[in-house]
mmCIF file of C-alpha atoms in Angstrom:
data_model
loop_
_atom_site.group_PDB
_atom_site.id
_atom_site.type_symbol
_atom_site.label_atom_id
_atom_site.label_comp_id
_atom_site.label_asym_id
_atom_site.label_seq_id
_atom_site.Cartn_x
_atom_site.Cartn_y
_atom_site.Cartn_z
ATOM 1 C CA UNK Q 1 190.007 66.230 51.286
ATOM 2 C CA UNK Q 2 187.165 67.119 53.787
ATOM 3 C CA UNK Q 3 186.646 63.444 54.361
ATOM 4 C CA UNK Q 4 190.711 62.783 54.960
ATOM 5 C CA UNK Q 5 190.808 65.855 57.358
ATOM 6 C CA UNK Q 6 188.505 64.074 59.078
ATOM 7 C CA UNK Q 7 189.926 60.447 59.265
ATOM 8 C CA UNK Q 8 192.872 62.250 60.552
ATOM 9 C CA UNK Q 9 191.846 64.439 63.176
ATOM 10 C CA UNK Q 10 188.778 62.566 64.740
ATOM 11 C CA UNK Q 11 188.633 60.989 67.819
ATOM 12 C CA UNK Q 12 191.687 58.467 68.702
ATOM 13 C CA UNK Q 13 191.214 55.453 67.369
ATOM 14 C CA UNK Q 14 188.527 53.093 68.867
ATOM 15 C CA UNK Q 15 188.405 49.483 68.752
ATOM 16 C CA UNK Q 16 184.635 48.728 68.528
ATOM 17 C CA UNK Q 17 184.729 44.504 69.239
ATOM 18 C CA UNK Q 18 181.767 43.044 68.729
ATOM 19 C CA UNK Q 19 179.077 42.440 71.528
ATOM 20 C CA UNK Q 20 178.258 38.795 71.737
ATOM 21 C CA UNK Q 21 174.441 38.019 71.873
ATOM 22 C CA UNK Q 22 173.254 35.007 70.934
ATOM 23 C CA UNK Q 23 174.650 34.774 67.199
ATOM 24 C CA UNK Q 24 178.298 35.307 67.153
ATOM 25 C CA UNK Q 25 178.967 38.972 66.029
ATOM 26 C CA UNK Q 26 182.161 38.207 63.836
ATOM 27 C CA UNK Q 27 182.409 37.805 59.713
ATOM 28 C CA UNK Q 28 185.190 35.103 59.296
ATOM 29 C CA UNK Q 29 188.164 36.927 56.958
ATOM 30 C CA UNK Q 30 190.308 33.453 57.686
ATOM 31 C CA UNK Q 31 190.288 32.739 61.045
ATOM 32 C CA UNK Q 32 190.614 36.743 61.913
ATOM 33 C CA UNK Q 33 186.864 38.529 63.185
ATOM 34 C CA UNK Q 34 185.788 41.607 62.053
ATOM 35 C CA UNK Q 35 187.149 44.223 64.262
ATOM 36 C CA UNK Q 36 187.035 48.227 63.464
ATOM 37 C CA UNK Q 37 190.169 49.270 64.205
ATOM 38 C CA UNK Q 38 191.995 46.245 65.049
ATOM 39 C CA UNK Q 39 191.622 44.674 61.403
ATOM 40 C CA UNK Q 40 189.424 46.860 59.559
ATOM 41 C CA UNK Q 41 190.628 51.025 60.207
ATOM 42 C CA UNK Q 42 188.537 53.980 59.528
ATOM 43 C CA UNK Q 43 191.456 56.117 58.447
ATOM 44 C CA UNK Q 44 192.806 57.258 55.033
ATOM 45 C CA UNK Q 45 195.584 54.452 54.944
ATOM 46 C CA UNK Q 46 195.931 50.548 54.757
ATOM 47 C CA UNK Q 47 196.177 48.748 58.278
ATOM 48 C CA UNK Q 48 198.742 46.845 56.761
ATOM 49 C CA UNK Q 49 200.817 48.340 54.789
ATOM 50 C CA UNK Q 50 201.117 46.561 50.981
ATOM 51 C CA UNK Q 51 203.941 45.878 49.798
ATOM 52 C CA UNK Q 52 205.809 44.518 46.237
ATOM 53 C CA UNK Q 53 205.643 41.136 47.040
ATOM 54 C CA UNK Q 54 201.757 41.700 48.631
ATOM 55 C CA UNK Q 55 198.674 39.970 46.327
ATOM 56 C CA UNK Q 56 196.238 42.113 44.157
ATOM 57 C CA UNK Q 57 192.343 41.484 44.461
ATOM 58 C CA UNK Q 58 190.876 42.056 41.238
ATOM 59 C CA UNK Q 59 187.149 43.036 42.069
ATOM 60 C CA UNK Q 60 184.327 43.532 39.142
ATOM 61 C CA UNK Q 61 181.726 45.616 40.320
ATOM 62 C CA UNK Q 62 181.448 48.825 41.791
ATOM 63 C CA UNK Q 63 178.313 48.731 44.482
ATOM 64 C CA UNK Q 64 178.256 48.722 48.052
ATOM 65 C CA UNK Q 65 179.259 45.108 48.432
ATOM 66 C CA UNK Q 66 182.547 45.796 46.129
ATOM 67 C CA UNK Q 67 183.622 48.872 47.790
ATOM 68 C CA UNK Q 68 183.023 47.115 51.700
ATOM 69 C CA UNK Q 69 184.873 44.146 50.412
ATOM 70 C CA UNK Q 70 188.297 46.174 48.696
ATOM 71 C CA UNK Q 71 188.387 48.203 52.298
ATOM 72 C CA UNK Q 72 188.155 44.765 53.986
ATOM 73 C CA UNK Q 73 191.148 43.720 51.581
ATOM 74 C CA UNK Q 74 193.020 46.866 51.836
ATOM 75 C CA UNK Q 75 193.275 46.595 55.902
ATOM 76 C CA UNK Q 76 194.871 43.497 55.322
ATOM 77 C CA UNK Q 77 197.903 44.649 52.567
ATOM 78 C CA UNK Q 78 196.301 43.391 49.679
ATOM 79 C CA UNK Q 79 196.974 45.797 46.384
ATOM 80 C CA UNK Q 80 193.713 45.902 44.993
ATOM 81 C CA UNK Q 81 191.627 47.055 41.716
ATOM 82 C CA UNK Q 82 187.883 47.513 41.131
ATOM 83 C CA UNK Q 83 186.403 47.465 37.959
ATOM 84 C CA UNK Q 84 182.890 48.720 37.314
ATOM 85 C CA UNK Q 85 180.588 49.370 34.050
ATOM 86 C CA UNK Q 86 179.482 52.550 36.471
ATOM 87 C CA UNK Q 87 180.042 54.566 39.679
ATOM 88 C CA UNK Q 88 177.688 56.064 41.997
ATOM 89 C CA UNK Q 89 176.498 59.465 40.518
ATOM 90 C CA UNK Q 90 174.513 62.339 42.115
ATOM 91 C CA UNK Q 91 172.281 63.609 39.563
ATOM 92 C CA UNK Q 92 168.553 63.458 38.272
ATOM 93 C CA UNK Q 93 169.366 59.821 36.206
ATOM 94 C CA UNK Q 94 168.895 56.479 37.051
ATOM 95 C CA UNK Q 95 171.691 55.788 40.111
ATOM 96 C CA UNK Q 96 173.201 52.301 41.268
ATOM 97 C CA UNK Q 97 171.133 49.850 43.301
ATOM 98 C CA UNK Q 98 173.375 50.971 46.363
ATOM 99 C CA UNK Q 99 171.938 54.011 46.497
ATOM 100 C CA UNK Q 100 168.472 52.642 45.614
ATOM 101 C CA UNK Q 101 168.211 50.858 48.617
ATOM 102 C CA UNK Q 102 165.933 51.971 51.252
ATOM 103 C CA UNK Q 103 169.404 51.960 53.786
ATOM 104 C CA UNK Q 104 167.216 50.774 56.948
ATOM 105 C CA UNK Q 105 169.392 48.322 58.944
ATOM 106 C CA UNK Q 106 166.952 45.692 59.565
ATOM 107 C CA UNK Q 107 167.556 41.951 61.377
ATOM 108 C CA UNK Q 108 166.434 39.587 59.133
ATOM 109 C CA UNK Q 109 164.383 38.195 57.551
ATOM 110 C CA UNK Q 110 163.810 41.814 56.446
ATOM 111 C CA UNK Q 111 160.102 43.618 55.455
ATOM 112 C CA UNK Q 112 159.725 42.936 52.323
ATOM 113 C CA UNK Q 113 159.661 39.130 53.377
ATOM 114 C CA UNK Q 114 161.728 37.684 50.212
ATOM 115 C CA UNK Q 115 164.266 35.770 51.844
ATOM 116 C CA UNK Q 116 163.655 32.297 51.448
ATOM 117 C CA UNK Q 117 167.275 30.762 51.318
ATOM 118 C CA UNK Q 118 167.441 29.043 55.299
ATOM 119 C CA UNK Q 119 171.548 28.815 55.192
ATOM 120 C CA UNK Q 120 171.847 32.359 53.383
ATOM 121 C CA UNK Q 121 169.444 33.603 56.112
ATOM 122 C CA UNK Q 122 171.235 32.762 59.196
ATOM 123 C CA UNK Q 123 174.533 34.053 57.193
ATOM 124 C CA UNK Q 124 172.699 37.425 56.898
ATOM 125 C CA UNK Q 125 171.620 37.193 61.038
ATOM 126 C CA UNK Q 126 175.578 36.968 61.520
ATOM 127 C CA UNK Q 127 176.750 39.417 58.969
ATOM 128 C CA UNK Q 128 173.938 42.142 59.451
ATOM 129 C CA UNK Q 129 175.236 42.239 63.703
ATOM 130 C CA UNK Q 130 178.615 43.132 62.087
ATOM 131 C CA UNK Q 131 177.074 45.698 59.720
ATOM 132 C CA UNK Q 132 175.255 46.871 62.570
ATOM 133 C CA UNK Q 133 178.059 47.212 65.074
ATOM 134 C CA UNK Q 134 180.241 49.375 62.716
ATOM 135 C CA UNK Q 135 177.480 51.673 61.232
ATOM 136 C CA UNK Q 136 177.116 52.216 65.314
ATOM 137 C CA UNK Q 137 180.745 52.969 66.076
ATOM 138 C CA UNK Q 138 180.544 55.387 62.878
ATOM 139 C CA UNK Q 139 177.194 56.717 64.196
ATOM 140 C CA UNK Q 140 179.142 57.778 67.243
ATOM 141 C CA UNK Q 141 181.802 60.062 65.827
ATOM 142 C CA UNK Q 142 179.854 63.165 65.255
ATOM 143 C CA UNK Q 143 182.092 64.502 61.886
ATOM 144 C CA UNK Q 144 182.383 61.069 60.365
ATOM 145 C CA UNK Q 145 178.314 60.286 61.226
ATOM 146 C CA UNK Q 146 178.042 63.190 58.861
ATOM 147 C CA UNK Q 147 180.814 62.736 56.176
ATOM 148 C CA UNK Q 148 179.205 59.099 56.103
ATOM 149 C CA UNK Q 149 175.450 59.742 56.490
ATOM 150 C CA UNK Q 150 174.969 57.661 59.012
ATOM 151 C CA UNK Q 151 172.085 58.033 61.759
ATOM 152 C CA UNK Q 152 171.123 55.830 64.840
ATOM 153 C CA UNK Q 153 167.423 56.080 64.526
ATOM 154 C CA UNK Q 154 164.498 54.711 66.415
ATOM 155 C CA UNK Q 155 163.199 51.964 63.905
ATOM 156 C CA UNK Q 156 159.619 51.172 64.771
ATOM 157 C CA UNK Q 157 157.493 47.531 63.344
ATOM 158 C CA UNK Q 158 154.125 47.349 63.845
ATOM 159 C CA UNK Q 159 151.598 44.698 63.992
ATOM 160 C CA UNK Q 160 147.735 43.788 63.364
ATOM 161 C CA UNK Q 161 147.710 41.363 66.080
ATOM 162 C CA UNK Q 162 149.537 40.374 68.992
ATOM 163 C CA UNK Q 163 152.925 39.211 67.670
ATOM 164 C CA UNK Q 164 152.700 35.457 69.176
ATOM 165 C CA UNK Q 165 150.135 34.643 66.591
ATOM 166 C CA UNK Q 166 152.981 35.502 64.013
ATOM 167 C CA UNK Q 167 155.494 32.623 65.327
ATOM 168 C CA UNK Q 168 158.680 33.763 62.475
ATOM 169 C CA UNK Q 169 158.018 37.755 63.584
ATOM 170 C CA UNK Q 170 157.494 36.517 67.250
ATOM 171 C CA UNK Q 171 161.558 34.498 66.790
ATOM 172 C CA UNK Q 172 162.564 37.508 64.653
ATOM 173 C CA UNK Q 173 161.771 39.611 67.901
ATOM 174 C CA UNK Q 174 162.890 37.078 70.447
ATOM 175 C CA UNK Q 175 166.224 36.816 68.723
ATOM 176 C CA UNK Q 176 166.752 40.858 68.208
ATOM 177 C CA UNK Q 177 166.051 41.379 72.237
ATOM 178 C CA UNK Q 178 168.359 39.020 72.629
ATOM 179 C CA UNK Q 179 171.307 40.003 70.421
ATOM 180 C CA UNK Q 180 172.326 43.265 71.903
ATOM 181 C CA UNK Q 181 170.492 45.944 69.403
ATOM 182 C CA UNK Q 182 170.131 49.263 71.601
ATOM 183 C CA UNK Q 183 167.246 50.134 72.378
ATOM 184 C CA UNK Q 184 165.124 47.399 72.113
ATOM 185 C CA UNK Q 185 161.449 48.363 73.625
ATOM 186 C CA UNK Q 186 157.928 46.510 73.243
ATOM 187 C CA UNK Q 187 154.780 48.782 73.054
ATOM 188 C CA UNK Q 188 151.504 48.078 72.338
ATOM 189 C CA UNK Q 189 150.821 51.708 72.467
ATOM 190 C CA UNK Q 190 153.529 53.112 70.415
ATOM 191 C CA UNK Q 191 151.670 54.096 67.673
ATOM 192 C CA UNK Q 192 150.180 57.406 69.468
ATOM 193 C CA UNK Q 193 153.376 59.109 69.343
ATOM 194 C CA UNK Q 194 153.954 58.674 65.761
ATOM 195 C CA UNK Q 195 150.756 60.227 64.722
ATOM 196 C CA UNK Q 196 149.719 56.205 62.917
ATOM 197 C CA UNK Q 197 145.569 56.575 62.325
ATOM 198 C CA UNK Q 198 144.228 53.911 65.349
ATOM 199 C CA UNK Q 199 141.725 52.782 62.036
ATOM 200 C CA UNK Q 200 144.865 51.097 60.524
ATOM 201 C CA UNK Q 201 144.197 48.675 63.233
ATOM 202 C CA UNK Q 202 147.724 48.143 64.902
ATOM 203 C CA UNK Q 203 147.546 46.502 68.013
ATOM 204 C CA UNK Q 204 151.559 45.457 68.528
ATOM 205 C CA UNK Q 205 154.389 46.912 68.170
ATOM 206 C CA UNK Q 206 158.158 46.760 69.161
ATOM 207 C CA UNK Q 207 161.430 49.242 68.554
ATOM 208 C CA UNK Q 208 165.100 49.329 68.952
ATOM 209 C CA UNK Q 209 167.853 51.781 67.787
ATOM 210 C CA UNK Q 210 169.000 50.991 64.141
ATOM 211 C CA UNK Q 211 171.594 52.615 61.417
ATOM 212 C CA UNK Q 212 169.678 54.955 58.562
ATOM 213 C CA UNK Q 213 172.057 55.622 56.116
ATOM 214 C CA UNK Q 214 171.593 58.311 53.078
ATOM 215 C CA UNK Q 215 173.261 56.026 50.511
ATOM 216 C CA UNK Q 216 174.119 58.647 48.165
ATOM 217 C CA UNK Q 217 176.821 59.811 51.056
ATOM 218 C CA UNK Q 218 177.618 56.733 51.649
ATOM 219 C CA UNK Q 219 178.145 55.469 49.019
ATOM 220 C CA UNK Q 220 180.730 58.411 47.896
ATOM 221 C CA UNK Q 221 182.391 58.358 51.578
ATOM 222 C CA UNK Q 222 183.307 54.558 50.937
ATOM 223 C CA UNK Q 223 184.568 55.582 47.185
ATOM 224 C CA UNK Q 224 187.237 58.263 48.719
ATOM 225 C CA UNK Q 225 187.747 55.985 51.539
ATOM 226 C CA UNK Q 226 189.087 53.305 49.286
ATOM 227 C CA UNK Q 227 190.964 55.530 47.225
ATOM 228 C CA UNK Q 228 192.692 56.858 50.198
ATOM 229 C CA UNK Q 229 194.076 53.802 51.195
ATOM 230 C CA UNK Q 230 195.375 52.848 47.611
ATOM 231 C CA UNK Q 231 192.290 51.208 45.545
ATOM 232 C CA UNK Q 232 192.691 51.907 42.033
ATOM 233 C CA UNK Q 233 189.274 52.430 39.517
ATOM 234 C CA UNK Q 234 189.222 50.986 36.464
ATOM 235 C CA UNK Q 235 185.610 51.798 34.380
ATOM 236 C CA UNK Q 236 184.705 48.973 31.604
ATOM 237 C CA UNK Q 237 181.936 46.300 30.556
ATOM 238 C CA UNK Q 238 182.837 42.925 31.640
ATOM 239 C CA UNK Q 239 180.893 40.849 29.709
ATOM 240 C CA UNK Q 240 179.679 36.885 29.735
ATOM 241 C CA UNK Q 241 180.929 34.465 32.114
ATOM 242 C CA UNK Q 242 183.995 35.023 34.711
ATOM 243 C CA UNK Q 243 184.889 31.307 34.709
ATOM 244 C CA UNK Q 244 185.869 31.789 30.859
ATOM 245 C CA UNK Q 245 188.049 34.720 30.758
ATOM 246 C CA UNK Q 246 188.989 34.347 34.972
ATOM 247 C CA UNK Q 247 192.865 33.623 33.676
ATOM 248 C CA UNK Q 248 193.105 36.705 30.789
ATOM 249 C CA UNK Q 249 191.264 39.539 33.245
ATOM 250 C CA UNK Q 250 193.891 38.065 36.069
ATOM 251 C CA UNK Q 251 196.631 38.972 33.239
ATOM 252 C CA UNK Q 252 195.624 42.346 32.451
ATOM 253 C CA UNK Q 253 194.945 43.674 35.762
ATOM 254 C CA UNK Q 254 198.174 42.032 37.477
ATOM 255 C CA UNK Q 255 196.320 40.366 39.535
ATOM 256 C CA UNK Q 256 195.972 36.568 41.906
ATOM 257 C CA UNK Q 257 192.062 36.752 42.944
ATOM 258 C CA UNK Q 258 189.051 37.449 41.518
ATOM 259 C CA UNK Q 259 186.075 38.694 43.341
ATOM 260 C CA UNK Q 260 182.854 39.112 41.715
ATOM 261 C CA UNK Q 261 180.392 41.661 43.278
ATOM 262 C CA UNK Q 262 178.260 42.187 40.558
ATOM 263 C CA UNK Q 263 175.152 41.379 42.251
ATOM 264 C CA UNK Q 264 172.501 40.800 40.143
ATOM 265 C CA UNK Q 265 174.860 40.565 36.799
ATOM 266 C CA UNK Q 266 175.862 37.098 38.324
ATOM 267 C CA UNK Q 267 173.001 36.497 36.309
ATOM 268 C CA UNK Q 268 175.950 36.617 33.515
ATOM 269 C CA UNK Q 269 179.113 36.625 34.906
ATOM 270 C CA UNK Q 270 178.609 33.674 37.088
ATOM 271 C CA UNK Q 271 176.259 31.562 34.818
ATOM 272 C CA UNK Q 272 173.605 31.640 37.822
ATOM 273 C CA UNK Q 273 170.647 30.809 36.713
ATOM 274 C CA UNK Q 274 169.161 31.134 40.083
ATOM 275 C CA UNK Q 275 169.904 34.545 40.482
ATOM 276 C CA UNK Q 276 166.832 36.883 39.601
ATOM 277 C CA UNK Q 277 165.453 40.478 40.098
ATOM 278 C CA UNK Q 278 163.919 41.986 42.666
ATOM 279 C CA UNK Q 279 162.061 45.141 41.746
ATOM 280 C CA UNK Q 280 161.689 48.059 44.047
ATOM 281 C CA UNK Q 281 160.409 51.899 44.764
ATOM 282 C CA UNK Q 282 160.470 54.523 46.761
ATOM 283 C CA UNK Q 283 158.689 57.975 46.680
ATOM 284 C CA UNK Q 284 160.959 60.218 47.934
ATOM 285 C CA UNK Q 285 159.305 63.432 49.794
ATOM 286 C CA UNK Q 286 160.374 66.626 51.885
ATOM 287 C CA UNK Q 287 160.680 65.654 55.674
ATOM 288 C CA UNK Q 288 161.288 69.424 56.583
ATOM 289 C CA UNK Q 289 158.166 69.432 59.448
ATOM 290 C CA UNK Q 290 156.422 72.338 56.627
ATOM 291 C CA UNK Q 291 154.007 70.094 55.403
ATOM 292 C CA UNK Q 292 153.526 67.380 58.197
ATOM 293 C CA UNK Q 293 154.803 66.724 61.408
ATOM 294 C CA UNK Q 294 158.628 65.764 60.392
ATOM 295 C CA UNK Q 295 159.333 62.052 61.131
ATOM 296 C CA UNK Q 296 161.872 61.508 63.323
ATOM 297 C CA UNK Q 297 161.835 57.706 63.320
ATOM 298 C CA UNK Q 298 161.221 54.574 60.582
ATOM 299 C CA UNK Q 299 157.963 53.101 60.510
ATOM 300 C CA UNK Q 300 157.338 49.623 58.820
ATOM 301 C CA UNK Q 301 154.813 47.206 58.871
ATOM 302 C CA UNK Q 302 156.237 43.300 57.096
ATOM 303 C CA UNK Q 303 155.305 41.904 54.043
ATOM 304 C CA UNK Q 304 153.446 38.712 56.534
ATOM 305 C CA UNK Q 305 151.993 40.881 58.778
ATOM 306 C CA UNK Q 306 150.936 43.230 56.145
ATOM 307 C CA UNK Q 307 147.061 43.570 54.354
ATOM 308 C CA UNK Q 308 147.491 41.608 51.148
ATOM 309 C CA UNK Q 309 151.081 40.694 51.292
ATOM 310 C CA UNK Q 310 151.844 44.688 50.463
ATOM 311 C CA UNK Q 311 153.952 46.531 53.225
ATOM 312 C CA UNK Q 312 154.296 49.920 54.815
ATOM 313 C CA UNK Q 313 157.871 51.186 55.000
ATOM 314 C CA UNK Q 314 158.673 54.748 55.621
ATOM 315 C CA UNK Q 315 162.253 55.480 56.448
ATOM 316 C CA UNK Q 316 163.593 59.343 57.590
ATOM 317 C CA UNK Q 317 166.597 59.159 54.835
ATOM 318 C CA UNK Q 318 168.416 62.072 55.937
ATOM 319 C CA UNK Q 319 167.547 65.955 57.602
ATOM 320 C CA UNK Q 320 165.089 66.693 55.112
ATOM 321 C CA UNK Q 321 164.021 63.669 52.923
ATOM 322 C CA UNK Q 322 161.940 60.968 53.969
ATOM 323 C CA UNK Q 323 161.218 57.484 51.887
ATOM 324 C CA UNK Q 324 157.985 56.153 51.293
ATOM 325 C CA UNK Q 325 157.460 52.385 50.240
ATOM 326 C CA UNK Q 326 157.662 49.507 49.433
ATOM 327 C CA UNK Q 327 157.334 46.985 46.886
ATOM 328 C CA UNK Q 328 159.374 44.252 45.833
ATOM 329 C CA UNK Q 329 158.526 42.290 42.493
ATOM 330 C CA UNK Q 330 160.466 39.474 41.899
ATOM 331 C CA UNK Q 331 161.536 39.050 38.571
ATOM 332 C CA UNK Q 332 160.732 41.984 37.341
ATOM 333 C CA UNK Q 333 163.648 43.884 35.358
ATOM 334 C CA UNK Q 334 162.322 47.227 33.677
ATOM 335 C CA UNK Q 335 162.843 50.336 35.128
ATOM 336 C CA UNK Q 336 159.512 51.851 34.090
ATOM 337 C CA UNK Q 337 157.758 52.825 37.358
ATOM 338 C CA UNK Q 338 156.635 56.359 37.444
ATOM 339 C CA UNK Q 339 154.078 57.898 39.841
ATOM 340 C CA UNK Q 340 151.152 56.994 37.926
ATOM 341 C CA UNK Q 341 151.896 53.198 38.215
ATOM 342 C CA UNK Q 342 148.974 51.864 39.682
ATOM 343 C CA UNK Q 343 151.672 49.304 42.201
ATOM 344 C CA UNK Q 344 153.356 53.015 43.211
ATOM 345 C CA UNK Q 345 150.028 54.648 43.981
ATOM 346 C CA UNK Q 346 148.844 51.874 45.927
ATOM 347 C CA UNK Q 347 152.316 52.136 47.292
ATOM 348 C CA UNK Q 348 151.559 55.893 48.807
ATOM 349 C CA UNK Q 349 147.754 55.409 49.624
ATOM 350 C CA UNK Q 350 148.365 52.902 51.886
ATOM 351 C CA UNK Q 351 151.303 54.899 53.447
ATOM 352 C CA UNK Q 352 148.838 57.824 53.870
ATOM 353 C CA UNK Q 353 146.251 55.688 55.309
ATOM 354 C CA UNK Q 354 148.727 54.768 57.709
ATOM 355 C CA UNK Q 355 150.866 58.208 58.483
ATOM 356 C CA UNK Q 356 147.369 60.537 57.232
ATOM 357 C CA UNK Q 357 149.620 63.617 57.820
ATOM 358 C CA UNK Q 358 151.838 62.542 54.141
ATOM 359 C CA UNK Q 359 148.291 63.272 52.160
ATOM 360 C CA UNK Q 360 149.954 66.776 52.592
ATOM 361 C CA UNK Q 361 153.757 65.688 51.414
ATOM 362 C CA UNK Q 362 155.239 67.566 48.739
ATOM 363 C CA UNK Q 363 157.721 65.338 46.726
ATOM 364 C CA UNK Q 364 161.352 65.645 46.087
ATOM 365 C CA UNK Q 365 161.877 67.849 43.472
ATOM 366 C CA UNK Q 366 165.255 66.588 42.054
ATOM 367 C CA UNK Q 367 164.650 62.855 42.390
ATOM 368 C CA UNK Q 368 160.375 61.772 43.385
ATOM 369 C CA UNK Q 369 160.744 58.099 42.691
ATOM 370 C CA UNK Q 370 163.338 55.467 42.913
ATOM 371 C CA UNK Q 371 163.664 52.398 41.666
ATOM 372 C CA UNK Q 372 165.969 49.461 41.394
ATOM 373 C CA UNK Q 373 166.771 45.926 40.794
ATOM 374 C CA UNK Q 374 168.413 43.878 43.317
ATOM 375 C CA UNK Q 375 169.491 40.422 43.210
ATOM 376 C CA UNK Q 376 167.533 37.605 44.888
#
């Protein structure tokens, strides 16, 4: 209800169209861009109306990329259903990938330097200015910033060497100053503010404004949000491959599409056997300014600029947690990290070689470490 009250009585309605830069800031539905509030609505009802005669999306899978895609669907009067094995959930147990995920907006290729597809990465260029772009407009409303947890942070990369001698970071930063991304600033001096130890040896650097998001709010503000405007949740297994049983799950759910959003269980579903995981961690620690000066800002160093491949990401997740990583193992699929692993501790010592004040960080007492697996 707190999140409807506020759909309703926020700001008038803004139509946030995408800036052009130089990729073109739209994700194709048809022949129809992207547009918040002109085809995609923030408030507790469908843009379009549905109606009897109006299709039904089934959609398996409950993540992120399932909930984004039934609002996308719902704005345009389709009935739709979601079913999911399991929901985002709030507690000291193992939660969904979504919420997992570090939450950084980043312009890809992204820091943990595993994408490798060329076509799927200048998809992601496109799709992550839309992503960006609405996070913003969200950003902007003060009650639904919060409802949402959503922040437009300072997001800091830093570099062992000038950046021309890394010719994919020096495009990556070519093609972010040119795109329209607030706040875009190059400083070879940056690192004095942010307390970084000068023996890390950075000697570049660049920033620009980017969308933080605390996933666990998220990732419940999208649930209600799709509720709200008619989504209906429907919990259960599905099991072997889509393809197969596409015509019977159509049957029992009423409906004429099937999505799949099952991330990595395309592994199953979809028969692909190029789909694999991609392990990662976080150590999740008090960012209350008690303990060390409280970082305001994300700090990251990329897998290729990085010593031996391993990276330095530490992201401000909300008021008073801050995430420290990161790995990313591909094709690794147990959940078995724990503090002790020697990957995690190598995980935090280089972090506290870099930021020296988190030698002092006291972890988070109701969740220290995540961990995930993410499709690649």
């Amino acid at each position: 209800s707190t999140i409807k009250q506020a759909l309703f009585t926020g700001p008038a309605p803004y139509k946030h169209r995408l800036r052009c830069g130089t990729f073109t800031r739209t994700m194709s539905t048809g022949d129809h861009p992207l547009v918040l509030e002109e085809n995609l609505s923030l408030k507790p009802f469908p843009q379009v109306p549905p109606n009897a005669a109006s299709h039904t999306a089934l959609i398996i899978g409950g993540g992120v990329t399932g909930l984004v895609t039934a609002w996308v669907l719902l704005d345009r009067g389709y009935h739709v259903t979601i079913v999911s094995r399991e929901w985002a959930t709030f507690t000291d147990q193992q939660r969904l990938t979504s919420q997992i995920a570090g939450a950084l907006w980043e312009y890809p290729p992204a820091v943990c330097g595993q994408h490798t597809d060329i076509l799927s990465l200048q998809k992601s260029k496109r799709w992550c200015m839309v992503a960006y772009d609405i996070w913003e407009a969200i950003a902007s409303n003060p009650s639904l910033a919060a409802l949402a947890g959503v922040q437009m942070r300072s997001s800091n990369f830093f570099f062992p060497c000038a950046i021309e001698e890394l010719p994919a970071q020096h495009e990556k930063m070519q093609e972010i100053e040119s795109s329209g991304v607030r706040g875009f600033h190059r400083s070879r001096t940056s690192m004095h503010k942010h307390g970084i130890d000068p023996r890390y040896g950075i000697v570049d650097a660049y920033e620009h404004l980017a969308p933080v998001i605390d996933t666990d709010r998220a990732m419940e503000f999208l649930m209600l949000l799709v509720q709200s405007k008619g989504a209906k949740f429907h919990t259960e297994t599905i099991a072997g491959d889509l393809f197969n049983q596409e015509q019977d799950l159509l049957n029992r759910f009423s409906a004429d599409v099937l999505i799949n959003c099952t991330g990595l269980s395309a592994l199953a579903l979809a028969s692909d056997k190029t789909c694999y995981p991609l392990r990662g961690a976080l150590i999740r620690v008090i960012n209350d300014g008690i303990d060390f000066p409280k970082v305001e800002s994300s700090l990251a160093i990329t897998a290729d600029a990085a010593q031996d491949n391993e990276i330095v990401f530490i992201v401000p997740r909300n008021d008073n947690i801050l995430l420290i990583g990161g790995i990313a193992q591909p094709g690794r699929s147990n959940l078995d990290l724990t503090l002790d692993s020697p990957e995690i501790q190598r995980m935090r010592t280089r972090a506290e070689a870099f930021l020296p004040g988190l030698k002092h960080a006291r972890l988070d007492p109701e969740y220290p470490i995540a961990q995930g697996l993410r499709p690649a």
